[in-house]
Structure formats: structure tokens, C-alpha cells
């Protein structure tokens, strides 16, 4: 039975452990590699989640020492952990949620200056471009046969990678459009009335796109 009180980060770690045993450091490194853009809270949970899994009996932990190196804790998935992961994959996912500070700044931009708004839009575009480049590099890295950290999952990584690149493409393209749209705004207040027709037209396009 899926343990619904566990976070997706915990199940992500169980998934990693189905491939091989990992140390606590290696788990944190893998979870932090490109996952922050997909699941922001994973960064905060990646260090504590293995301990919770251990308490549940979903993983085991052993201390390994190599030569003069400092000992490290290595985690292995248990049969119960595999069952929990399999059961969770069979349940319905929660709806996607977006955590997007830049867009909150857009919504309340009438309390700031037009320069602040346009700077924020430029920042959003630059951030999206950088994040897109990250996933492009991931795609390049796993393109070669048997390449990547989890080569047996490259076909699944490709599905997710295509989505993430498209997601950041959309943000960058939207930011370009928003910069053009606001180019003749004198401030962030007057367009509510002076650009009313353009606002209505924009909303009409949004309705049309959302209804297709």
C-alpha cells in the first residue's frame, strides 16, 4: 500500500535506490541535479528523507569505510520499499502546482515602477533561458548509448526533458511578448484604462487558446 504521507522526494529516493545503493551524499547530489526546477521542495527534503525511509523500514543503512576515507552511510532499498514505490506509482498524482515568484511580481506590479516591472520580465526571461540550457545539457549528456547516471531510464528522462525544455521555452517566449506589450506603457497604473482595448484583446486570445 502506498504511504501517502511520504513526499514525492521520498519516492524519488526510493526510485534511485532501485538502481543501486547510494550514500547519503550521493542521494542528495542526485536529487539536486535538475530536480529543483521540477520539485523545488526536494532541495530542502533530500537530506532528511532517507532517515524517514529508514524509520519506515523502506530502506536499510550500513556504514562503509574504504581505506583511509571517512566512513559513510550507504542506503539500500528493501522489499517493502519497492512495494511502496510500486503502489505509489499506481495512485493518482496530485495536480501540478506552480511556484513562480516572478509572476507574483507581475500581478502586483502596479504598486511599483514600470522600470521594476520590465526589469523583472527581463530577469524572468534570463532565468528561463539558463534553466532551459541546463535541460539541454542533460539531453546532450544522456543522448549517447549507455550514457547518463541512470541509462536504463533514459527513455523516461527524454519524456520529462522534452516537457521541461518546452516549459522554459514558453516562459522565455512569454517574457519577450510581455516586454513588447509593455514597451509603450508610461507606468504600471494608467494602462488599466488607456490600454483597455488591448487588454480585452489579450484576454480574448487567452480564452481562444484555452478553449482549443
Coordinates of C-alpha atoms in Angstrom, one line a residue:
X1 CA 0.0 0.0 0.0
X2 CA 1.3 3.5 -0.9
X3 CA 2.3 5.6 2.0
X4 CA 0.6 8.8 1.1
X5 CA 2.1 10.8 3.9
X6 CA 5.5 10.4 2.3
X7 CA 6.6 13.2 0.0
X8 CA 7.4 12.7 -3.7
X9 CA 11.0 13.4 -2.7
X10 CA 10.9 10.2 -0.6
X11 CA 9.6 8.2 -3.5
X12 CA 12.2 9.8 -5.8
X13 CA 14.9 8.5 -3.5
X14 CA 13.3 5.0 -3.4
X15 CA 13.4 5.1 -7.2
X16 CA 17.1 6.0 -7.2
X17 CA 17.7 3.1 -4.8
X18 CA 16.1 0.6 -7.2
X19 CA 19.1 1.2 -9.5
X20 CA 21.9 0.8 -6.9
X21 CA 22.8 1.6 -3.4
X22 CA 23.7 5.2 -2.7
X23 CA 25.4 7.1 0.1
X24 CA 23.5 9.9 1.8
X25 CA 25.8 12.4 -0.1
X26 CA 25.2 10.7 -3.4
X27 CA 21.4 10.7 -2.9
X28 CA 21.5 14.4 -2.1
X29 CA 23.6 15.1 -5.2
X30 CA 21.3 13.1 -7.5
X31 CA 18.1 14.7 -6.1
X32 CA 19.6 18.1 -6.5
X33 CA 20.7 17.5 -10.1
X34 CA 18.0 19.2 -12.3
X35 CA 15.2 18.3 -9.9
X36 CA 14.9 21.7 -8.2
X37 CA 13.2 23.1 -11.3
X38 CA 10.7 20.3 -11.2
X39 CA 10.1 19.8 -7.5
X40 CA 11.5 22.8 -5.5
X41 CA 10.9 21.4 -2.1
X42 CA 13.2 18.4 -2.9
X43 CA 16.2 20.5 -2.1
X44 CA 15.0 21.0 1.5
X45 CA 14.0 17.4 2.0
X46 CA 16.8 15.5 0.3
X47 CA 18.9 15.2 3.4
X48 CA 16.2 14.2 5.9
X49 CA 14.1 11.9 3.6
X50 CA 16.5 8.9 3.8
X51 CA 16.2 8.9 7.6
X52 CA 12.4 8.8 7.4
X53 CA 12.6 6.0 4.9
X54 CA 14.9 4.1 7.3
X55 CA 12.5 4.6 10.2
X56 CA 9.7 3.1 8.0
X57 CA 11.7 0.1 7.1
X58 CA 11.7 1.1 3.4
X59 CA 15.4 1.2 3.2
X60 CA 18.3 -0.2 5.2
X61 CA 21.5 1.7 6.1
X62 CA 25.1 0.4 6.5
X63 CA 28.3 2.1 7.3
X64 CA 31.0 1.6 4.7
X65 CA 34.7 2.6 5.0
X66 CA 37.2 2.5 2.1
X67 CA 40.8 2.6 3.1
X68 CA 41.6 5.9 4.9
X69 CA 38.5 7.6 3.7
X70 CA 35.9 8.7 6.2
X71 CA 33.1 6.2 6.7
X72 CA 29.8 6.9 5.0
X73 CA 26.3 5.7 5.4
X74 CA 25.0 3.7 2.4
X75 CA 21.3 3.1 1.8
X76 CA 19.7 0.1 0.2
X77 CA 16.0 -0.3 -0.7
X78 CA 14.1 -3.1 1.0
X79 CA 11.3 -5.3 -0.5
X80 CA 8.8 -3.1 1.5
X81 CA 10.4 0.0 -0.2
X82 CA 9.9 -1.5 -3.6
X83 CA 6.3 -2.3 -2.9
X84 CA 5.7 1.1 -1.5
X85 CA 7.1 2.7 -4.6
X86 CA 5.2 0.4 -6.9
X87 CA 1.9 1.1 -5.1
X88 CA 2.5 4.9 -5.2
X89 CA 3.1 4.8 -8.9
X90 CA -0.3 3.2 -9.3
X91 CA -2.1 6.0 -7.5
X92 CA -3.3 9.3 -9.0
X93 CA -0.9 12.2 -8.9
X94 CA -1.8 15.4 -7.3
X95 CA -2.5 18.3 -9.8
X96 CA 0.6 20.2 -10.8
X97 CA 1.3 23.4 -8.9
X98 CA 3.5 26.3 -10.0
X99 CA 5.7 28.3 -7.6
X100 CA 6.6 31.3 -9.6
X101 CA 7.8 34.5 -7.7
X102 CA 8.3 36.4 -10.9
X103 CA 4.7 36.1 -11.8
X104 CA 3.5 37.3 -8.4
X105 CA 5.7 40.4 -9.0
X106 CA 3.9 40.9 -12.3
X107 CA 0.4 40.7 -10.8
X108 CA 1.2 43.3 -8.2
X109 CA 3.5 45.5 -10.4
X110 CA 1.0 48.4 -10.2
X111 CA 2.5 49.1 -6.8
X112 CA 5.9 49.6 -8.3
X113 CA 7.5 51.3 -11.2
X114 CA 7.4 50.4 -14.9
X115 CA 11.2 50.1 -14.7
X116 CA 10.8 47.5 -11.9
X117 CA 8.2 45.6 -14.0
X118 CA 10.4 45.5 -17.1
X119 CA 13.5 44.5 -15.1
X120 CA 11.5 41.6 -13.6
X121 CA 10.4 40.5 -17.0
X122 CA 13.9 40.6 -18.3
X123 CA 15.1 38.6 -15.2
X124 CA 12.3 36.0 -15.8
X125 CA 13.5 35.6 -19.4
X126 CA 17.1 35.2 -18.4
X127 CA 16.3 32.7 -15.7
X128 CA 14.2 30.6 -18.1
X129 CA 17.0 30.7 -20.6
X130 CA 19.5 29.5 -18.1
X131 CA 17.2 26.7 -16.8
X132 CA 16.5 25.7 -20.4
X133 CA 20.2 25.4 -21.1
X134 CA 20.5 23.1 -18.0
X135 CA 18.0 20.7 -19.5
X136 CA 19.6 20.9 -23.0
X137 CA 22.9 19.9 -21.4
X138 CA 21.0 17.0 -19.7
X139 CA 19.6 15.9 -23.0
X140 CA 23.1 16.1 -24.6
X141 CA 24.6 14.1 -21.8
X142 CA 22.1 11.2 -21.9
X143 CA 21.9 11.1 -25.8
X144 CA 24.9 8.7 -26.1
X145 CA 24.2 5.0 -25.6
X146 CA 24.5 3.9 -22.0
X147 CA 25.2 7.5 -21.0
X148 CA 23.9 9.3 -18.0
X149 CA 23.7 8.3 -14.4
X150 CA 20.5 6.1 -15.0
X151 CA 20.9 4.8 -18.6
X152 CA 18.1 2.3 -18.1
X153 CA 15.7 5.2 -17.6
X154 CA 16.9 7.5 -20.5
X155 CA 13.7 6.8 -22.4
X156 CA 11.7 8.2 -19.5
X157 CA 14.2 11.0 -18.9
X158 CA 13.6 12.1 -22.5
X159 CA 9.9 12.4 -21.9
X160 CA 10.4 14.7 -18.9
X161 CA 13.3 16.6 -20.5
X162 CA 11.1 17.4 -23.5
X163 CA 8.5 18.9 -21.2
X164 CA 10.9 20.9 -19.2
X165 CA 12.6 22.5 -22.2
X166 CA 9.2 23.3 -23.6
X167 CA 8.2 24.8 -20.3
X168 CA 11.2 27.1 -20.1
X169 CA 10.8 28.0 -23.8
X170 CA 7.2 29.1 -23.1
X171 CA 8.4 31.3 -20.2
X172 CA 11.1 32.9 -22.3
X173 CA 8.8 33.5 -25.2
X174 CA 6.1 34.9 -22.9
X175 CA 8.6 37.3 -21.3
X176 CA 9.7 38.6 -24.8
X177 CA 6.0 39.1 -25.6
X178 CA 5.4 40.9 -22.3
X179 CA 8.3 43.2 -22.8
X180 CA 7.0 44.2 -26.2
X181 CA 3.5 44.6 -24.8
X182 CA 4.7 46.9 -22.0
X183 CA 7.1 48.9 -24.2
X184 CA 4.8 51.9 -24.5
X185 CA 3.4 51.8 -21.0
X186 CA 4.1 55.1 -19.3
X187 CA 3.8 53.5 -15.9
X188 CA 2.1 50.4 -14.3
X189 CA -1.2 52.1 -13.5
X190 CA -2.5 54.1 -16.4
X191 CA -2.7 51.1 -18.9
X192 CA -5.7 49.8 -16.8
X193 CA -7.7 52.4 -18.7
X194 CA -5.6 53.7 -21.6
X195 CA -4.9 50.2 -22.9
X196 CA -8.2 48.6 -22.1
X197 CA -8.9 47.5 -25.7
X198 CA -5.5 45.8 -25.9
X199 CA -6.2 44.1 -22.5
X200 CA -9.6 42.8 -23.8
X201 CA -7.9 41.6 -27.0
X202 CA -5.2 39.7 -25.0
X203 CA -7.8 38.1 -22.8
X204 CA -9.8 37.1 -25.9
X205 CA -6.7 35.4 -27.3
X206 CA -6.2 33.6 -24.0
X207 CA -9.8 32.3 -24.0
X208 CA -9.4 31.1 -27.5
X209 CA -6.1 29.4 -26.8
X210 CA -7.5 27.8 -23.6
X211 CA -10.7 26.5 -25.4
X212 CA -8.9 24.8 -28.3

